Coordinates of C-alpha atoms in Angstrom, one line a residue:
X1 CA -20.5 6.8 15.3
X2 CA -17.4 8.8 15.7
X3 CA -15.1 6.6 18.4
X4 CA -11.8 8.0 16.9
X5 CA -10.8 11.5 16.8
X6 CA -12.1 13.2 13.9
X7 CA -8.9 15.4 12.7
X8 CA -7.9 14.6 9.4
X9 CA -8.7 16.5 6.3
X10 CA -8.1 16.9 2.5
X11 CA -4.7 17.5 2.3
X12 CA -3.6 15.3 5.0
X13 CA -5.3 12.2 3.3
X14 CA -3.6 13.2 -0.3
X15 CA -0.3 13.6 2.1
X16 CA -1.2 10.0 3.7
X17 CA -2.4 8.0 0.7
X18 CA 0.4 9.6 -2.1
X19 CA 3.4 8.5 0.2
X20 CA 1.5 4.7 0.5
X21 CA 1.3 4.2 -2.9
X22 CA 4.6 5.4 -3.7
X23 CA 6.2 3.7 -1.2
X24 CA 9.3 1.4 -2.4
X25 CA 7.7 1.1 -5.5
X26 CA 9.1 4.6 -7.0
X27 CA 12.5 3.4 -7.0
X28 CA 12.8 0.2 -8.9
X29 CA 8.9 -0.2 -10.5
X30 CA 9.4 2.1 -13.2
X31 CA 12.5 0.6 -14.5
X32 CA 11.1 -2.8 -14.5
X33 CA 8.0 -1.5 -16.5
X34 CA 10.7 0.1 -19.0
X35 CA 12.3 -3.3 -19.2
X36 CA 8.8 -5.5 -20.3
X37 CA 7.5 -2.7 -22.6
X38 CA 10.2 -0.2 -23.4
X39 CA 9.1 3.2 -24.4
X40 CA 5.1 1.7 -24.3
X41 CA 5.5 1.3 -20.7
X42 CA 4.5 5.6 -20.7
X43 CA 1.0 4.6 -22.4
X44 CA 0.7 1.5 -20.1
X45 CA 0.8 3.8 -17.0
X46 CA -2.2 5.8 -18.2
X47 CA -3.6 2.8 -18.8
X48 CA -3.3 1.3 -15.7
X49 CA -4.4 4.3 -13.6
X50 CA -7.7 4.5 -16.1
X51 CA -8.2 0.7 -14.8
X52 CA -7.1 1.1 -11.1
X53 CA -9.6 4.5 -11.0
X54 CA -13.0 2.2 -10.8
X55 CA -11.5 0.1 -8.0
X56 CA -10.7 3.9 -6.2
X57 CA -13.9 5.3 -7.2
X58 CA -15.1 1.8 -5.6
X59 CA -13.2 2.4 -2.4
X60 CA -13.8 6.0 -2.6
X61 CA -18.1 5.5 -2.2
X62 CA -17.5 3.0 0.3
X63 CA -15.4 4.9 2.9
X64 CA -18.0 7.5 1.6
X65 CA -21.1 6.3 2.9
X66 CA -19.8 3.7 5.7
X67 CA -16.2 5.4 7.2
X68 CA -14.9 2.6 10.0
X69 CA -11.7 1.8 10.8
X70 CA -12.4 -1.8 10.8
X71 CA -11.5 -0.5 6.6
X72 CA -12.4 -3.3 3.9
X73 CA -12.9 -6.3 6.6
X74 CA -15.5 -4.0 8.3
X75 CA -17.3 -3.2 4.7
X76 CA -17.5 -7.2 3.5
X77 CA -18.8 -7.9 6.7
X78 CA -21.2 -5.2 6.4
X79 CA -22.4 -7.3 2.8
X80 CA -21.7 -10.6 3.6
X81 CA -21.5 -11.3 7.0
X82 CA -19.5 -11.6 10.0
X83 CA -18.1 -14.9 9.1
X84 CA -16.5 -13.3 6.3
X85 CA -15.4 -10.1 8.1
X86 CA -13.4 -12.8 10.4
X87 CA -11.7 -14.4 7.2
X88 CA -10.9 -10.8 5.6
X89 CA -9.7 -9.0 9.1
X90 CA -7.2 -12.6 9.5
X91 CA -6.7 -12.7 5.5
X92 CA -5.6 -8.9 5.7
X93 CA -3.5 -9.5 9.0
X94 CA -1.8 -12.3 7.7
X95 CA 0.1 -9.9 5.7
X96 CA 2.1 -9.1 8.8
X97 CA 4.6 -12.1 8.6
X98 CA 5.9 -11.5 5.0
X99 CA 4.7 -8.2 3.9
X100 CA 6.5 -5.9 6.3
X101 CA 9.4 -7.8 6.6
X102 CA 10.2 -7.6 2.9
X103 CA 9.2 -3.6 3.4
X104 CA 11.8 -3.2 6.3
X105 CA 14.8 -5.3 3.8
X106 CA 13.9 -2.3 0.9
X107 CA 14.3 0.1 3.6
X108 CA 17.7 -1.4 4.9
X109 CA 18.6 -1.5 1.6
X110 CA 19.2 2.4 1.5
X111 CA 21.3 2.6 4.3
X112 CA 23.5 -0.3 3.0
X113 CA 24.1 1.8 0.1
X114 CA 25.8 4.1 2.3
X115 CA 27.0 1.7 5.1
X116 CA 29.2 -1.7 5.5
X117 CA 26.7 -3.4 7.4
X118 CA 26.3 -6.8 9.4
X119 CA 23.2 -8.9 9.5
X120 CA 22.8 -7.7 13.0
X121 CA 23.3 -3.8 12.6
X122 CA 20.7 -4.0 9.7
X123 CA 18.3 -5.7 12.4
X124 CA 19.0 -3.2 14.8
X125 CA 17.9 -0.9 12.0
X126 CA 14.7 -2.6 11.5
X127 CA 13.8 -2.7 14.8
X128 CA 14.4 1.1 15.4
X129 CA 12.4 1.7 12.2
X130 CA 9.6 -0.2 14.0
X131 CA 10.4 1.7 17.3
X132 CA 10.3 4.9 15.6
X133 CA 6.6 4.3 13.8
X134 CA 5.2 3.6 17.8
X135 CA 6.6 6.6 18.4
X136 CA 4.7 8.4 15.8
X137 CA 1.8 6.3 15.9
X138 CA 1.3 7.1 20.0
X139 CA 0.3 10.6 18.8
X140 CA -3.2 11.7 16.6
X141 CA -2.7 10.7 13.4
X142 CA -2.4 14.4 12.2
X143 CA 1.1 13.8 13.0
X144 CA 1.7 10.6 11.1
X145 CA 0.0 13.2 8.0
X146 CA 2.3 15.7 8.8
X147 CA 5.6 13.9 8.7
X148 CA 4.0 12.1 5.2
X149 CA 3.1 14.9 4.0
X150 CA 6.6 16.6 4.2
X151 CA 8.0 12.8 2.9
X152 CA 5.7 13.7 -0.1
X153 CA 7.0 16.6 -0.7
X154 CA 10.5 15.1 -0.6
X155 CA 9.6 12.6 -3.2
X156 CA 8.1 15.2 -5.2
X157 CA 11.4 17.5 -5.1
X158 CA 13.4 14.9 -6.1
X159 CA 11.6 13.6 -9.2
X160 CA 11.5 17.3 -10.0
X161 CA 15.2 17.6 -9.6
X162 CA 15.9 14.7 -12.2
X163 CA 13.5 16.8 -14.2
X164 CA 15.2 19.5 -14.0
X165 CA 19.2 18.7 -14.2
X166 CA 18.3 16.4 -17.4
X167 CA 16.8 18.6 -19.4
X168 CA 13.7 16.7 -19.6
X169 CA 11.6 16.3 -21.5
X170 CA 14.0 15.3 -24.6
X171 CA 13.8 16.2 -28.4
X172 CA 14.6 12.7 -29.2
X173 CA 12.0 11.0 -26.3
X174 CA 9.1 11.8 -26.6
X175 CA 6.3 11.9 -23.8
X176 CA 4.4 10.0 -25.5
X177 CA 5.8 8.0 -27.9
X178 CA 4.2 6.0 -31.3
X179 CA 3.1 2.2 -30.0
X180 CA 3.4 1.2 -33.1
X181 CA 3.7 -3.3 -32.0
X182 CA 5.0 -2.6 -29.1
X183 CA 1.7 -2.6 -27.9
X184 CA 1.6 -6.6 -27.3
X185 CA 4.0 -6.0 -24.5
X186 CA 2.0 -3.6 -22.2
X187 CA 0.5 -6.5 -20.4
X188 CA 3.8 -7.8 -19.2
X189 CA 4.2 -4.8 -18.0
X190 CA 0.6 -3.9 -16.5
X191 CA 1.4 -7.0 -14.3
X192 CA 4.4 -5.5 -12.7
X193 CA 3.1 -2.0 -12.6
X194 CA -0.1 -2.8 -10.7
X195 CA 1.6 -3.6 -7.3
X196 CA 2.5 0.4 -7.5
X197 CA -1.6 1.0 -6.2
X198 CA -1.7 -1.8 -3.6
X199 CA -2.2 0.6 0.0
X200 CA -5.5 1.7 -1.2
X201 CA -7.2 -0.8 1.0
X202 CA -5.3 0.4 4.1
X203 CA -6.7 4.2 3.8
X204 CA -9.7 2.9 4.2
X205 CA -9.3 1.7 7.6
X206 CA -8.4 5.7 8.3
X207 CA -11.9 6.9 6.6
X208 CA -13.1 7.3 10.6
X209 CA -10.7 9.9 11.3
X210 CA -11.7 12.9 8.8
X211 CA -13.6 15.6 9.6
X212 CA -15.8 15.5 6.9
X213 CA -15.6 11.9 5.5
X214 CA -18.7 12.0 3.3
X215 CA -16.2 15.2 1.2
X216 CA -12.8 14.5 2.1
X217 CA -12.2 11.0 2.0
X218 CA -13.2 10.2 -1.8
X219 CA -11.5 13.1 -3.3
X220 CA -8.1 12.1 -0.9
X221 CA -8.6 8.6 -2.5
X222 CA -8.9 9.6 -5.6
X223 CA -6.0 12.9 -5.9
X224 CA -3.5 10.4 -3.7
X225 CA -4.0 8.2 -6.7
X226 CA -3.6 10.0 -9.3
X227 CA -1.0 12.2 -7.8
X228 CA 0.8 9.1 -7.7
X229 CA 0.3 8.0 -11.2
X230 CA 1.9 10.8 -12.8
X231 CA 5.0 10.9 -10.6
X232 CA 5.6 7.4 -11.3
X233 CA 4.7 8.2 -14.8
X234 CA 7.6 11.7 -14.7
X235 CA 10.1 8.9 -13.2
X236 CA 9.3 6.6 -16.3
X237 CA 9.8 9.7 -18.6
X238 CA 13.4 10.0 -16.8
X239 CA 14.2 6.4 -16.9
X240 CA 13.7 5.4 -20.8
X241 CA 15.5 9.4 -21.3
X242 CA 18.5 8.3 -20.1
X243 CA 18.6 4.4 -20.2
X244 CA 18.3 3.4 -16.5
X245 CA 17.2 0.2 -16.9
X246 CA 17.4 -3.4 -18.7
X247 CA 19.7 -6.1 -16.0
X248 CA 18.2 -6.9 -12.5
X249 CA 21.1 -4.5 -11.1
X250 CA 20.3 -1.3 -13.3
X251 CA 16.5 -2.2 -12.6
X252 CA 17.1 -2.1 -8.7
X253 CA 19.4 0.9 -9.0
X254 CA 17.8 3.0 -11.8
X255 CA 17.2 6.5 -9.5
X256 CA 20.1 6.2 -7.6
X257 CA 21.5 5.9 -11.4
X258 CA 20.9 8.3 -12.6
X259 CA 20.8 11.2 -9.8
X260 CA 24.6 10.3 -9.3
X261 CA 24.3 10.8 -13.6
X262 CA 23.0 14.2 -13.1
X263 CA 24.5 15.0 -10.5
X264 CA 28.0 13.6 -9.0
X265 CA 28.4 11.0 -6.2
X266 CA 26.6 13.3 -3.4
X267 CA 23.5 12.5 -5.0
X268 CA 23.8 9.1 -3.4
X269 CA 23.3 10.3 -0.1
X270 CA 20.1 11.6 -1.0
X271 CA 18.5 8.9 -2.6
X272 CA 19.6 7.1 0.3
X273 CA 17.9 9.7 2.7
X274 CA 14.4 10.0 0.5
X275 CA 14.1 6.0 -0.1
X276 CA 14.7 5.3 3.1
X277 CA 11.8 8.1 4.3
X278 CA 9.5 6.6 1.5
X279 CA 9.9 3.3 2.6
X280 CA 9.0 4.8 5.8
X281 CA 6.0 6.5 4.9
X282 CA 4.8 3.4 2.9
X283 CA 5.2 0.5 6.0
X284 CA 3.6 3.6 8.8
X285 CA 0.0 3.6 6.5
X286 CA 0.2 -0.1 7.0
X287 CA 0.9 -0.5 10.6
X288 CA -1.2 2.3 11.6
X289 CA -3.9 0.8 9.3
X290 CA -3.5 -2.5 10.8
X291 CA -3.6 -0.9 14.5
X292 CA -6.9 0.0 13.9
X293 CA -8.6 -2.8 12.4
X294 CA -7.5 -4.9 15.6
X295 CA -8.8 -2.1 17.5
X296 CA -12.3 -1.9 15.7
X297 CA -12.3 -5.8 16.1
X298 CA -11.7 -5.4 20.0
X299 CA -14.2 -2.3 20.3
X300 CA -17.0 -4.4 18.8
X301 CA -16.5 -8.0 21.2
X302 CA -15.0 -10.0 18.6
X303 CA -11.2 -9.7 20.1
X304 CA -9.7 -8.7 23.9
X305 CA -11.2 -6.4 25.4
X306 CA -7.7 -5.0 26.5
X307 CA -7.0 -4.3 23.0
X308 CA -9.7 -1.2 22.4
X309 CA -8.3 0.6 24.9
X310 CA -7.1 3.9 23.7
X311 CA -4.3 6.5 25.2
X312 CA -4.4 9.8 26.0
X313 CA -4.0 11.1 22.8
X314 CA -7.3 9.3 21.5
X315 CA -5.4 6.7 19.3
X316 CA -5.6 2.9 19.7
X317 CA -2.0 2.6 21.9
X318 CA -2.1 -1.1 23.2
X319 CA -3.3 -2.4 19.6
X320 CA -0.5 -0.4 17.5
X321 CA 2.0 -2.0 20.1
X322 CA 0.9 -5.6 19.6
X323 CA 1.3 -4.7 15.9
X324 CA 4.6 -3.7 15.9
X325 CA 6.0 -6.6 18.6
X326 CA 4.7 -9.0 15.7
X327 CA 6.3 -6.7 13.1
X328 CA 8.9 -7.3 14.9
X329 CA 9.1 -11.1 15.3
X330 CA 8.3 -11.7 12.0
X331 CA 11.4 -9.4 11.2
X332 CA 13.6 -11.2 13.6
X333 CA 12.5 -14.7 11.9
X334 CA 13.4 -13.7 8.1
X335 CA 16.7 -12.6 9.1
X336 CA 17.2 -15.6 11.2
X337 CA 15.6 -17.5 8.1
X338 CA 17.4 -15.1 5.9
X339 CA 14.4 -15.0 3.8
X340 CA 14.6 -13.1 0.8
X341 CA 12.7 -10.1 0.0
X342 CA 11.3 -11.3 -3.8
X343 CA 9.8 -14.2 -1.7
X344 CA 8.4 -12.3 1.1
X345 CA 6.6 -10.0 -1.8
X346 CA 5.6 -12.6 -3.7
X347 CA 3.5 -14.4 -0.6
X348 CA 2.1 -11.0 0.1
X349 CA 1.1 -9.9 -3.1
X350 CA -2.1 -12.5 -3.1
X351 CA -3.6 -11.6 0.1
X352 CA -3.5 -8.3 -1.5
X353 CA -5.6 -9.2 -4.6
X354 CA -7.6 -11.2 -2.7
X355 CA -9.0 -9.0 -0.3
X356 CA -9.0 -6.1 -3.3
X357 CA -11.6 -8.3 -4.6
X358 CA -13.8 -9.4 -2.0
X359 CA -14.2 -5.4 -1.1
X360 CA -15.0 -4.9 -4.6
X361 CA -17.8 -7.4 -4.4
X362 CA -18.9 -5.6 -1.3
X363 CA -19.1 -2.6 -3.7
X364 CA -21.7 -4.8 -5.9
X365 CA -23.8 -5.4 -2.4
X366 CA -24.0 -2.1 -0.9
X367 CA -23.4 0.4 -3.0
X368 CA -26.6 1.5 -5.8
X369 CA -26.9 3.2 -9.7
X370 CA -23.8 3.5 -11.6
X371 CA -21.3 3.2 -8.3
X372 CA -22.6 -0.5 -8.3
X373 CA -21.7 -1.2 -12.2
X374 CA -18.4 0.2 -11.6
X375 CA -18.0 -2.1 -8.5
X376 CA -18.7 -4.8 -11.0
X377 CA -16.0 -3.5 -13.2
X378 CA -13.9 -3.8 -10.3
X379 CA -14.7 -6.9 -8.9
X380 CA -13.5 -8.1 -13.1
X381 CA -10.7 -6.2 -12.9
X382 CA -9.2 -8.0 -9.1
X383 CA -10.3 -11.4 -10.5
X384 CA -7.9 -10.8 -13.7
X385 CA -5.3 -9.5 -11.7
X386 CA -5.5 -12.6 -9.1
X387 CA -5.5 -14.7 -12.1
X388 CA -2.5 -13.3 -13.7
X389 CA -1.3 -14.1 -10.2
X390 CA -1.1 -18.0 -11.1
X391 CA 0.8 -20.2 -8.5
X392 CA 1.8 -17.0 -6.5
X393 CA -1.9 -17.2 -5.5
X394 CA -2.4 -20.0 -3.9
X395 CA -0.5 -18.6 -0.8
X396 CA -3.3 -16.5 -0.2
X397 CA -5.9 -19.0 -1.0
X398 CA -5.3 -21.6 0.3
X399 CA -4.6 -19.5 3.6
X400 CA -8.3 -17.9 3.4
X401 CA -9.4 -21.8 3.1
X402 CA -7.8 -22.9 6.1
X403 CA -8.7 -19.9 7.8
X404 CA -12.6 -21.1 6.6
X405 CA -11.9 -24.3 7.9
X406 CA -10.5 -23.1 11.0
X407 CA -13.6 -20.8 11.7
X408 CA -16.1 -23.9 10.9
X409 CA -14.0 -26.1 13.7
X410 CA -14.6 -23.5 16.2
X411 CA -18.2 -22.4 15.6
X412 CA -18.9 -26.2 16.1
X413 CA -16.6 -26.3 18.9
X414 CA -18.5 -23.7 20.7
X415 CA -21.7 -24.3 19.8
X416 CA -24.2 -26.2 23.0
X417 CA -24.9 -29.6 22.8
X418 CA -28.2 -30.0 21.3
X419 CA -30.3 -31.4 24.1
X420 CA -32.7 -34.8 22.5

């Protein structure tokens, strides 16, 4: 059933998914994953895209065979049920209040580098971030690939550049170094590294909009993800070159570092410049993913009416504007709040997990032959991770048990009284 327009292919999804992934992770991730494992933390990012490739293959043969843009709500409905479609879609939403807030403080973060400023410009500068992603989001999402695509490319340039002025790769620093023990600290590290491949689930809720979903939209899955792997893995290769990281500070710093290393003080302006673009790129998947699930929920009875109503350009206009007034809010309130952004993450990160893993056990349901087993593999893989998770967990499960609760209450609520 094709209810969105059908315009985006190959290169456009790599374009869309690549920036996602990369996001705000690209500038501190791999200098905290040098920090827990040293030079090991190379080996532990092949590693980790070998275990995050059955979850994408995962998501790849369900956008495959059921493209919606209700995304990973729509395909555990689709094996479980509405009731659980409702929890996911809410699960997934509540995101929102501490997951783009933290997004937009990364982002502000980039200008402050360049700027002396108040609580109130960098609010200003959040909202006109939001502003700008209406904006872009009013027009077919071709547009939202094109303007990735070129952030992408952006990204890409600059790891190159670092590349390039040091030299790399080193005599003495190997590509792949000898693990020798320093294999026991890979896992510290996996557990940081894996929040570099969290956006996978909100491609999906784009998988409506290719031209050719059955071919485009698995191999854009899978070449945005490993297209991000190795630049994060090149960045990681520039980090432990030139020591970049170790304190919180050089961690949260470690490409502006070491650009202004290789190159003088200008560089800082464009770090400032591509951060601010990737952190861009990464929050616009997400709002424009969440725009649509509303919108699927409204085009199939189960919210307003009012909100499947699409423009003139074919996209779902009144939907992406309720998302970015609450984006907004919940911006507003963390300042006020002066929430900070490790907190904000850590809340979000759950919800995350959680809904990673009830998509993969949707995998086990519908999918048949050796795509199930690997949705088994996945569905392991999402339960270690939520585990690992420990207390930062229960955010997001004790939200999907109230929201369970919540559900029950008004299903008996509206239920007719049975007539004796």
């Amino acid at each position: 059933m094709g209810r969105l327009n059908k315009e985006l292919g190959l290169l456009q999804g790599v374009a869309l998914l690549s920036t996602s992934l990369l996001g705000t992770g690209i500038f501190a991730v791999p200098a905290l994953a040098a920090t827990a494992a040293g030079p090991a933390s190379l080996w532990a990012w092949l590693l980790l895209i070998a275990l995050v490739l059955p979850v994408a293959f995962t998501f790849a043969q369900l956008g495959r065979n059921f493209p919606h843009a209700g995304g990973a709500p729509h395909l555990i409905g689709r094996a479980f049920g509405a009731r659980l479609e409702r929890l996911s879609a809410w699960l997934f939403l509540a995101v929102l209040p501490v997951g783009l807030p933290a997004a937009l403080q990364i982002a502000t973060g980039f200008w402050q580098a360049l700027f002396a400023l108040g609580r109130g410009e960098i609010l200003a500068i959040q909202l006109a971030t939001l502003g700008a992603m209406l904006l872009l989001g009013q027009r077919p999402a071709r547009a939202s690939s094109l303007v990735q695509g070129l952030i992408a490319l952006a990204i890409l340039a600059t790891v190159g550049l670092i590349w390039w002025a040091g030299e790399l790769p080193l005599a003495d620093h190997p590509l792949l170094p000898p693990l020798g023990d320093d294999w026991q600290r890979i896992p510290a590290a996996l557990g940081v590294m894996f929040w570099c491949f969290v956006g996978i689930e909100a491609f999906t809720h784009l998988g409506e909009e290719f031209r050719r979903p059955r071919r485009d939209f698995p191999l854009a899955l899978l070449l945005g993800v490993l297209l991000a792997g190795l630049v994060y893995w090149a960045c990681s290769v520039a980090v432990l070159s030139f020591d970049a990281y170790g304190d919180a500070q050089r961690n949260a710093t470690s490409l502006p570092y070491l650009l202004q290393h290789l190159l003088g003080e200008p560089a800082r302006i464009l770090v400032a410049v591509v951060g601010y673009l990737a952190c861009f790129a990464s929050m616009n998947v997400y709002v424009q993913g969440f725009a649509r699930l509303i919108w699927s929920l409204a085009d199939e009875g189960k919210l307003p009416a009012t909100l499947a109503r699409r423009n003139r350009q074919g996209v779902p206009g009144r939907a992406l504007l309720l998302v970015v007034l609450a984006c907004a809010l919940c911006a507003g309130l963390a300042a006020v709040l002066q929430l900070s952004t490790d907190a904000l993450i850590r809340y979000a990160n759950g919800n995350f997990v959680l809904v990673y893993l009830l998509s993969m056990a949707a995998g086990v349901a519908l999918l048949r032959g050796i795509w199930r087993w690997i949705a088994v593999l996945s569905s392991l893989l999402c339960a270690l991770v939520l585990a690992m998770l420990g207390s930062d967990a229960l955010y997001a499960v004790g939200l999907l048990a109230a929201l369970a609760v919540a559900d029950v209450l008004r299903r008996r609520h509206s239920a007719p009284p049975a007539h004796g």
